[in-house]
């Protein structure tokens, strides 16, 4: 199956999941995860009308996205991998959305860079819903207070929460927890669901799903 066919299949599955959940058509944004794929492999997705993409690493993204963004206006690029504070300047310069704000040091670095560069980047807080030691993210119990700190002390506008459930667990309870925390924190967006579980995420209220291998193929 060609990339455009896979992309259209994912889009149709999202639409079907929206209908099944009683949600409006177009309620869920598709973030096409292009990490590890080069510019020539990404261009067919852009040609097929995809404008929202996700990348894991700042340095890898710098090697392909400035050119791709220059070629096609209107692309929205999301950072969905861990951010180190020494990469905050580069991340703010390149990305339109940073989904992985997960500790005060990162939040401060991003806030400082946005002021310095005069650029506003949309921000999400990553929540470690499974409390996995090897995974980034703020603990669920600390999420509301952390969002509050980002807003009141750092002046950041946090618009959403993001999570990556443990691979071996049923994602449903994790998605439900993220939705509950979003309500408590007063944020509207929920970035949750990947190639294996994005339809479940739609049912639990995802406003964006991050799909890579189902579009681009195995890495």
PDB file of N, CA, C and O in Angstrom, residues 153-215:
ATOM      1  N   UNK A 153       3.242  31.422  37.578  1.00  0.00           N
ATOM      2  CA  UNK A 153       4.596  31.875  37.889  1.00  0.00           C
ATOM      3  C   UNK A 153       5.407  32.176  36.639  1.00  0.00           C
ATOM      4  O   UNK A 153       6.199  33.110  36.609  1.00  0.00           O
ATOM      5  N   UNK A 154       5.215  31.370  35.587  1.00  0.00           N
ATOM      6  CA  UNK A 154       6.027  31.523  34.380  1.00  0.00           C
ATOM      7  C   UNK A 154       5.297  32.229  33.245  1.00  0.00           C
ATOM      8  O   UNK A 154       5.896  32.528  32.214  1.00  0.00           O
ATOM      9  N   UNK A 155       4.001  32.445  33.421  1.00  0.00           N
ATOM     10  CA  UNK A 155       3.232  33.144  32.392  1.00  0.00           C
ATOM     11  C   UNK A 155       3.021  32.351  31.121  1.00  0.00           C
ATOM     12  O   UNK A 155       2.793  32.919  30.047  1.00  0.00           O
ATOM     13  N   UNK A 156       3.078  31.021  31.238  1.00  0.00           N
ATOM     14  CA  UNK A 156       2.917  30.169  30.062  1.00  0.00           C
ATOM     15  C   UNK A 156       1.450  29.807  29.855  1.00  0.00           C
ATOM     16  O   UNK A 156       0.717  29.559  30.809  1.00  0.00           O
ATOM     17  N   UNK A 157       1.048  29.735  28.617  1.00  0.00           N
ATOM     18  CA  UNK A 157      -0.298  29.279  28.275  1.00  0.00           C
ATOM     19  C   UNK A 157      -0.228  27.786  27.943  1.00  0.00           C
ATOM     20  O   UNK A 157       0.260  27.399  26.882  1.00  0.00           O
ATOM     21  N   UNK A 158      -0.667  26.964  28.868  1.00  0.00           N
ATOM     22  CA  UNK A 158      -0.677  25.511  28.650  1.00  0.00           C
ATOM     23  C   UNK A 158      -2.024  25.130  28.057  1.00  0.00           C
ATOM     24  O   UNK A 158      -3.070  25.326  28.687  1.00  0.00           O
ATOM     25  N   UNK A 159      -2.015  24.606  26.848  1.00  0.00           N
ATOM     26  CA  UNK A 159      -3.296  24.338  26.208  1.00  0.00           C
ATOM     27  C   UNK A 159      -3.709  22.874  26.250  1.00  0.00           C
ATOM     28  O   UNK A 159      -4.856  22.550  25.959  1.00  0.00           O
ATOM     29  N   UNK A 160      -2.786  21.970  26.630  1.00  0.00           N
ATOM     30  CA  UNK A 160      -3.181  20.568  26.622  1.00  0.00           C
ATOM     31  C   UNK A 160      -2.285  19.682  27.456  1.00  0.00           C
ATOM     32  O   UNK A 160      -1.271  20.114  28.002  1.00  0.00           O
ATOM     33  N   UNK A 161      -2.695  18.426  27.555  1.00  0.00           N
ATOM     34  CA  UNK A 161      -1.924  17.379  28.210  1.00  0.00           C
ATOM     35  C   UNK A 161      -1.631  16.284  27.194  1.00  0.00           C
ATOM     36  O   UNK A 161      -2.396  16.072  26.250  1.00  0.00           O
ATOM     37  N   UNK A 162      -0.532  15.594  27.408  1.00  0.00           N
ATOM     38  CA  UNK A 162      -0.117  14.507  26.514  1.00  0.00           C
ATOM     39  C   UNK A 162       0.306  13.302  27.343  1.00  0.00           C
ATOM     40  O   UNK A 162       0.835  13.464  28.441  1.00  0.00           O
ATOM     41  N   UNK A 163       0.045  12.097  26.846  1.00  0.00           N
ATOM     42  CA  UNK A 163       0.538  10.903  27.537  1.00  0.00           C
ATOM     43  C   UNK A 163       0.899   9.803  26.544  1.00  0.00           C
ATOM     44  O   UNK A 163       0.447   9.798  25.399  1.00  0.00           O
ATOM     45  N   UNK A 164       1.732   8.881  27.025  1.00  0.00           N
ATOM     46  CA  UNK A 164       2.092   7.661  26.298  1.00  0.00           C
ATOM     47  C   UNK A 164       1.875   6.515  27.284  1.00  0.00           C
ATOM     48  O   UNK A 164       2.712   6.280  28.159  1.00  0.00           O
ATOM     49  N   UNK A 165       0.763   5.794  27.194  1.00  0.00           N
ATOM     50  CA  UNK A 165       0.497   4.720  28.152  1.00  0.00           C
ATOM     51  C   UNK A 165       1.541   3.609  28.061  1.00  0.00           C
ATOM     52  O   UNK A 165       2.180   3.420  27.015  1.00  0.00           O
ATOM     53  N   UNK A 166       1.716   2.850  29.148  1.00  0.00           N
ATOM     54  CA  UNK A 166       2.615   1.689  29.089  1.00  0.00           C
ATOM     55  C   UNK A 166       2.198   0.739  27.966  1.00  0.00           C
ATOM     56  O   UNK A 166       1.008   0.464  27.789  1.00  0.00           O
ATOM     57  N   UNK A 167       3.187   0.270  27.219  1.00  0.00           N
ATOM     58  CA  UNK A 167       2.908  -0.528  26.019  1.00  0.00           C
ATOM     59  C   UNK A 167       2.113  -1.798  26.311  1.00  0.00           C
ATOM     60  O   UNK A 167       1.308  -2.245  25.497  1.00  0.00           O
ATOM     61  N   UNK A 168       2.344  -2.384  27.485  1.00  0.00           N
ATOM     62  CA  UNK A 168       1.737  -3.677  27.776  1.00  0.00           C
ATOM     63  C   UNK A 168       0.386  -3.576  28.482  1.00  0.00           C
ATOM     64  O   UNK A 168      -0.235  -4.584  28.808  1.00  0.00           O
ATOM     65  N   UNK A 169      -0.082  -2.344  28.706  1.00  0.00           N
ATOM     66  CA  UNK A 169      -1.338  -2.164  29.447  1.00  0.00           C
ATOM     67  C   UNK A 169      -2.469  -1.690  28.540  1.00  0.00           C
ATOM     68  O   UNK A 169      -2.246  -1.112  27.486  1.00  0.00           O
ATOM     69  N   UNK A 170      -3.695  -1.919  28.982  1.00  0.00           N
ATOM     70  CA  UNK A 170      -4.879  -1.388  28.316  1.00  0.00           C
ATOM     71  C   UNK A 170      -4.799   0.138  28.356  1.00  0.00           C
ATOM     72  O   UNK A 170      -4.717   0.724  29.436  1.00  0.00           O
ATOM     73  N   UNK A 171      -4.809   0.804  27.205  1.00  0.00           N
ATOM     74  CA  UNK A 171      -4.632   2.263  27.222  1.00  0.00           C
ATOM     75  C   UNK A 171      -5.841   3.023  27.743  1.00  0.00           C
ATOM     76  O   UNK A 171      -5.707   4.168  28.168  1.00  0.00           O
ATOM     77  N   UNK A 172      -7.010   2.404  27.718  1.00  0.00           N
ATOM     78  CA  UNK A 172      -8.241   3.098  28.085  1.00  0.00           C
ATOM     79  C   UNK A 172      -8.182   3.820  29.430  1.00  0.00           C
ATOM     80  O   UNK A 172      -8.486   5.017  29.510  1.00  0.00           O
ATOM     81  N   UNK A 173      -7.789   3.130  30.515  1.00  0.00           N
ATOM     82  CA  UNK A 173      -7.717   3.817  31.806  1.00  0.00           C
ATOM     83  C   UNK A 173      -6.733   4.988  31.823  1.00  0.00           C
ATOM     84  O   UNK A 173      -6.961   5.979  32.522  1.00  0.00           O
ATOM     85  N   UNK A 174      -5.670   4.878  31.063  1.00  0.00           N
ATOM     86  CA  UNK A 174      -4.690   5.968  30.988  1.00  0.00           C
ATOM     87  C   UNK A 174      -5.280   7.173  30.259  1.00  0.00           C
ATOM     88  O   UNK A 174      -5.087   8.322  30.667  1.00  0.00           O
ATOM     89  N   UNK A 175      -6.011   6.910  29.174  1.00  0.00           N
ATOM     90  CA  UNK A 175      -6.665   7.995  28.451  1.00  0.00           C
ATOM     91  C   UNK A 175      -7.739   8.658  29.322  1.00  0.00           C
ATOM     92  O   UNK A 175      -7.893   9.886  29.320  1.00  0.00           O
ATOM     93  N   UNK A 176      -8.480   7.832  30.066  1.00  0.00           N
ATOM     94  CA  UNK A 176      -9.514   8.366  30.955  1.00  0.00           C
ATOM     95  C   UNK A 176      -8.886   9.241  32.039  1.00  0.00           C
ATOM     96  O   UNK A 176      -9.428  10.306  32.388  1.00  0.00           O
ATOM     97  N   UNK A 177      -7.752   8.808  32.577  1.00  0.00           N
ATOM     98  CA  UNK A 177      -7.058   9.585  33.593  1.00  0.00           C
ATOM     99  C   UNK A 177      -6.594  10.918  33.038  1.00  0.00           C
ATOM    100  O   UNK A 177      -6.754  11.973  33.687  1.00  0.00           O
ATOM    101  N   UNK A 178      -6.037  10.908  31.826  1.00  0.00           N
ATOM    102  CA  UNK A 178      -5.559  12.156  31.227  1.00  0.00           C
ATOM    103  C   UNK A 178      -6.723  13.125  31.021  1.00  0.00           C
ATOM    104  O   UNK A 178      -6.595  14.327  31.285  1.00  0.00           O
ATOM    105  N   UNK A 179      -7.865  12.603  30.554  1.00  0.00           N
ATOM    106  CA  UNK A 179      -9.041  13.456  30.354  1.00  0.00           C
ATOM    107  C   UNK A 179      -9.518  14.051  31.676  1.00  0.00           C
ATOM    108  O   UNK A 179      -9.892  15.237  31.748  1.00  0.00           O
ATOM    109  N   UNK A 180      -9.497  13.254  32.740  1.00  0.00           N
ATOM    110  CA  UNK A 180      -9.894  13.746  34.055  1.00  0.00           C
ATOM    111  C   UNK A 180      -8.958  14.858  34.536  1.00  0.00           C
ATOM    112  O   UNK A 180      -9.406  15.898  35.028  1.00  0.00           O
ATOM    113  N   UNK A 181      -7.647  14.637  34.372  1.00  0.00           N
ATOM    114  CA  UNK A 181      -6.666  15.639  34.790  1.00  0.00           C
ATOM    115  C   UNK A 181      -6.811  16.931  33.985  1.00  0.00           C
ATOM    116  O   UNK A 181      -6.662  18.028  34.522  1.00  0.00           O
ATOM    117  N   UNK A 182      -7.108  16.792  32.708  1.00  0.00           N
ATOM    118  CA  UNK A 182      -7.294  17.981  31.867  1.00  0.00           C
ATOM    119  C   UNK A 182      -8.456  18.817  32.378  1.00  0.00           C
ATOM    120  O   UNK A 182      -8.378  20.049  32.429  1.00  0.00           O
ATOM    121  N   UNK A 183      -9.534  18.147  32.767  1.00  0.00           N
ATOM    122  CA  UNK A 183     -10.680  18.853  33.326  1.00  0.00           C
ATOM    123  C   UNK A 183     -10.323  19.580  34.612  1.00  0.00           C
ATOM    124  O   UNK A 183     -10.709  20.736  34.822  1.00  0.00           O
ATOM    125  N   UNK A 184      -9.551  18.904  35.463  1.00  0.00           N
ATOM    126  CA  UNK A 184      -9.156  19.503  36.742  1.00  0.00           C
ATOM    127  C   UNK A 184      -8.202  20.684  36.543  1.00  0.00           C
ATOM    128  O   UNK A 184      -8.242  21.660  37.310  1.00  0.00           O
ATOM    129  N   UNK A 185      -7.358  20.569  35.529  1.00  0.00           N
ATOM    130  CA  UNK A 185      -6.366  21.622  35.271  1.00  0.00           C
ATOM    131  C   UNK A 185      -6.906  22.746  34.397  1.00  0.00           C
ATOM    132  O   UNK A 185      -6.240  23.773  34.235  1.00  0.00           O
ATOM    133  N   UNK A 186      -8.073  22.541  33.815  1.00  0.00           N
ATOM    134  CA  UNK A 186      -8.655  23.562  32.961  1.00  0.00           C
ATOM    135  C   UNK A 186      -7.965  23.711  31.620  1.00  0.00           C
ATOM    136  O   UNK A 186      -7.800  24.829  31.123  1.00  0.00           O
ATOM    137  N   UNK A 187      -7.532  22.579  31.041  1.00  0.00           N
ATOM    138  CA  UNK A 187      -6.960  22.618  29.690  1.00  0.00           C
ATOM    139  C   UNK A 187      -7.876  21.866  28.733  1.00  0.00           C
ATOM    140  O   UNK A 187      -8.584  20.938  29.132  1.00  0.00           O
ATOM    141  N   UNK A 188      -7.866  22.264  27.479  1.00  0.00           N
ATOM    142  CA  UNK A 188      -8.849  21.756  26.526  1.00  0.00           C
ATOM    143  C   UNK A 188      -8.336  20.634  25.636  1.00  0.00           C
ATOM    144  O   UNK A 188      -9.130  19.826  25.140  1.00  0.00           O
ATOM    145  N   UNK A 189      -7.036  20.591  25.408  1.00  0.00           N
ATOM    146  CA  UNK A 189      -6.515  19.659  24.405  1.00  0.00           C
ATOM    147  C   UNK A 189      -5.959  18.388  25.053  1.00  0.00           C
ATOM    148  O   UNK A 189      -5.353  18.443  26.125  1.00  0.00           O
ATOM    149  N   UNK A 190      -6.144  17.272  24.359  1.00  0.00           N
ATOM    150  CA  UNK A 190      -5.636  15.971  24.811  1.00  0.00           C
ATOM    151  C   UNK A 190      -4.906  15.306  23.664  1.00  0.00           C
ATOM    152  O   UNK A 190      -5.526  14.906  22.672  1.00  0.00           O
ATOM    153  N   UNK A 191      -3.578  15.204  23.775  1.00  0.00           N
ATOM    154  CA  UNK A 191      -2.774  14.502  22.779  1.00  0.00           C
ATOM    155  C   UNK A 191      -2.542  13.093  23.284  1.00  0.00           C
ATOM    156  O   UNK A 191      -1.745  12.863  24.198  1.00  0.00           O
ATOM    157  N   UNK A 192      -3.247  12.136  22.703  1.00  0.00           N
ATOM    158  CA  UNK A 192      -3.126  10.757  23.166  1.00  0.00           C
ATOM    159  C   UNK A 192      -3.578   9.817  22.065  1.00  0.00           C
ATOM    160  O   UNK A 192      -4.434  10.146  21.257  1.00  0.00           O
ATOM    161  N   UNK A 193      -2.934   8.639  22.030  1.00  0.00           N
ATOM    162  CA  UNK A 193      -3.228   7.660  20.996  1.00  0.00           C
ATOM    163  C   UNK A 193      -2.161   7.640  19.929  1.00  0.00           C
ATOM    164  O   UNK A 193      -1.738   8.699  19.441  1.00  0.00           O
ATOM    165  N   UNK A 194      -1.704   6.424  19.614  1.00  0.00           N
ATOM    166  CA  UNK A 194      -0.704   6.229  18.564  1.00  0.00           C
ATOM    167  C   UNK A 194      -1.211   5.165  17.595  1.00  0.00           C
ATOM    168  O   UNK A 194      -2.392   4.823  17.618  1.00  0.00           O
ATOM    169  N   UNK A 195      -0.342   4.632  16.739  1.00  0.00           N
ATOM    170  CA  UNK A 195      -0.794   3.742  15.674  1.00  0.00           C
ATOM    171  C   UNK A 195      -1.609   2.560  16.184  1.00  0.00           C
ATOM    172  O   UNK A 195      -2.574   2.133  15.546  1.00  0.00           O
ATOM    173  N   UNK A 196      -1.257   2.037  17.358  1.00  0.00           N
ATOM    174  CA  UNK A 196      -1.923   0.830  17.865  1.00  0.00           C
ATOM    175  C   UNK A 196      -3.219   1.107  18.612  1.00  0.00           C
ATOM    176  O   UNK A 196      -4.008   0.193  18.836  1.00  0.00           O
ATOM    177  N   UNK A 197      -3.453   2.371  19.007  1.00  0.00           N
ATOM    178  CA  UNK A 197      -4.608   2.603  19.887  1.00  0.00           C
ATOM    179  C   UNK A 197      -5.308   3.946  19.645  1.00  0.00           C
ATOM    180  O   UNK A 197      -6.053   4.411  20.497  1.00  0.00           O
ATOM    181  N   UNK A 198      -5.085   4.557  18.474  1.00  0.00           N
ATOM    182  CA  UNK A 198      -5.625   5.901  18.286  1.00  0.00           C
ATOM    183  C   UNK A 198      -7.150   5.921  18.237  1.00  0.00           C
ATOM    184  O   UNK A 198      -7.789   6.902  18.645  1.00  0.00           O
ATOM    185  N   UNK A 199      -7.771   4.832  17.768  1.00  0.00           N
ATOM    186  CA  UNK A 199      -9.238   4.801  17.726  1.00  0.00           C
ATOM    187  C   UNK A 199      -9.825   4.756  19.138  1.00  0.00           C
ATOM    188  O   UNK A 199     -10.864   5.365  19.409  1.00  0.00           O
ATOM    189  N   UNK A 200      -9.135   4.058  20.045  1.00  0.00           N
ATOM    190  CA  UNK A 200      -9.558   4.039  21.451  1.00  0.00           C
ATOM    191  C   UNK A 200      -9.419   5.435  22.035  1.00  0.00           C
ATOM    192  O   UNK A 200     -10.300   5.919  22.764  1.00  0.00           O
ATOM    193  N   UNK A 201      -8.312   6.111  21.701  1.00  0.00           N
ATOM    194  CA  UNK A 201      -8.080   7.460  22.209  1.00  0.00           C
ATOM    195  C   UNK A 201      -9.187   8.417  21.776  1.00  0.00           C
ATOM    196  O   UNK A 201      -9.618   9.279  22.555  1.00  0.00           O
ATOM    197  N   UNK A 202      -9.642   8.282  20.542  1.00  0.00           N
ATOM    198  CA  UNK A 202     -10.733   9.137  20.051  1.00  0.00           C
ATOM    199  C   UNK A 202     -11.975   8.951  20.925  1.00  0.00           C
ATOM    200  O   UNK A 202     -12.644   9.925  21.289  1.00  0.00           O
ATOM    201  N   UNK A 203     -12.260   7.711  21.287  1.00  0.00           N
ATOM    202  CA  UNK A 203     -13.432   7.425  22.126  1.00  0.00           C
ATOM    203  C   UNK A 203     -13.320   8.068  23.504  1.00  0.00           C
ATOM    204  O   UNK A 203     -14.332   8.398  24.129  1.00  0.00           O
ATOM    205  N   UNK A 204     -12.080   8.263  23.979  1.00  0.00           N
ATOM    206  CA  UNK A 204     -11.860   8.844  25.307  1.00  0.00           C
ATOM    207  C   UNK A 204     -11.638  10.361  25.265  1.00  0.00           C
ATOM    208  O   UNK A 204     -11.301  10.957  26.274  1.00  0.00           O
ATOM    209  N   UNK A 205     -11.802  10.959  24.099  1.00  0.00           N
ATOM    210  CA  UNK A 205     -11.773  12.411  24.025  1.00  0.00           C
ATOM    211  C   UNK A 205     -10.520  13.040  23.462  1.00  0.00           C
ATOM    212  O   UNK A 205     -10.333  14.265  23.587  1.00  0.00           O
ATOM    213  N   UNK A 206      -9.641  12.260  22.840  1.00  0.00           N
ATOM    214  CA  UNK A 206      -8.432  12.842  22.244  1.00  0.00           C
ATOM    215  C   UNK A 206      -8.807  13.969  21.284  1.00  0.00           C
ATOM    216  O   UNK A 206      -9.764  13.848  20.515  1.00  0.00           O
ATOM    217  N   UNK A 207      -8.035  15.052  21.343  1.00  0.00           N
ATOM    218  CA  UNK A 207      -8.199  16.111  20.341  1.00  0.00           C
ATOM    219  C   UNK A 207      -7.127  16.005  19.266  1.00  0.00           C
ATOM    220  O   UNK A 207      -7.242  16.624  18.218  1.00  0.00           O
ATOM    221  N   UNK A 208      -6.066  15.227  19.551  1.00  0.00           N
ATOM    222  CA  UNK A 208      -5.080  14.913  18.516  1.00  0.00           C
ATOM    223  C   UNK A 208      -4.519  13.526  18.790  1.00  0.00           C
ATOM    224  O   UNK A 208      -4.425  13.092  19.944  1.00  0.00           O
ATOM    225  N   UNK A 209      -4.201  12.823  17.725  1.00  0.00           N
ATOM    226  CA  UNK A 209      -3.589  11.494  17.819  1.00  0.00           C
ATOM    227  C   UNK A 209      -2.282  11.527  17.048  1.00  0.00           C
ATOM    228  O   UNK A 209      -2.160  12.211  16.020  1.00  0.00           O
ATOM    229  N   UNK A 210      -1.284  10.811  17.559  1.00  0.00           N
ATOM    230  CA  UNK A 210       0.067  10.834  16.974  1.00  0.00           C
ATOM    231  C   UNK A 210       0.311   9.487  16.287  1.00  0.00           C
ATOM    232  O   UNK A 210       0.568   8.483  16.950  1.00  0.00           O
ATOM    233  N   UNK A 211       0.226   9.480  14.958  1.00  0.00           N
ATOM    234  CA  UNK A 211       0.287   8.217  14.219  1.00  0.00           C
ATOM    235  C   UNK A 211       1.480   8.220  13.278  1.00  0.00           C
ATOM    236  O   UNK A 211       1.613   9.112  12.434  1.00  0.00           O
ATOM    237  N   UNK A 212       2.354   7.243  13.437  1.00  0.00           N
ATOM    238  CA  UNK A 212       3.553   7.166  12.611  1.00  0.00           C
ATOM    239  C   UNK A 212       3.597   5.962  11.704  1.00  0.00           C
ATOM    240  O   UNK A 212       3.437   6.077  10.482  1.00  0.00           O
ATOM    241  N   UNK A 213       3.807   4.777  12.289  1.00  0.00           N
ATOM    242  CA  UNK A 213       4.026   3.585  11.465  1.00  0.00           C
ATOM    243  C   UNK A 213       2.823   3.225  10.603  1.00  0.00           C
ATOM    244  O   UNK A 213       2.983   2.673   9.509  1.00  0.00           O
ATOM    245  N   UNK A 214       1.620   3.518  11.048  1.00  0.00           N
ATOM    246  CA  UNK A 214       0.442   3.210  10.237  1.00  0.00           C
ATOM    247  C   UNK A 214       0.385   4.070   8.976  1.00  0.00           C
ATOM    248  O   UNK A 214      -0.327   3.722   8.023  1.00  0.00           O
ATOM    249  N   UNK A 215       1.136   5.173   8.961  1.00  0.00           N
ATOM    250  CA  UNK A 215       1.199   6.035   7.777  1.00  0.00           C
ATOM    251  C   UNK A 215       2.486   5.808   6.992  1.00  0.00           C
ATOM    252  O   UNK A 215       2.450   5.572   5.776  1.00  0.00           O
TER     253      UNK A 215
END
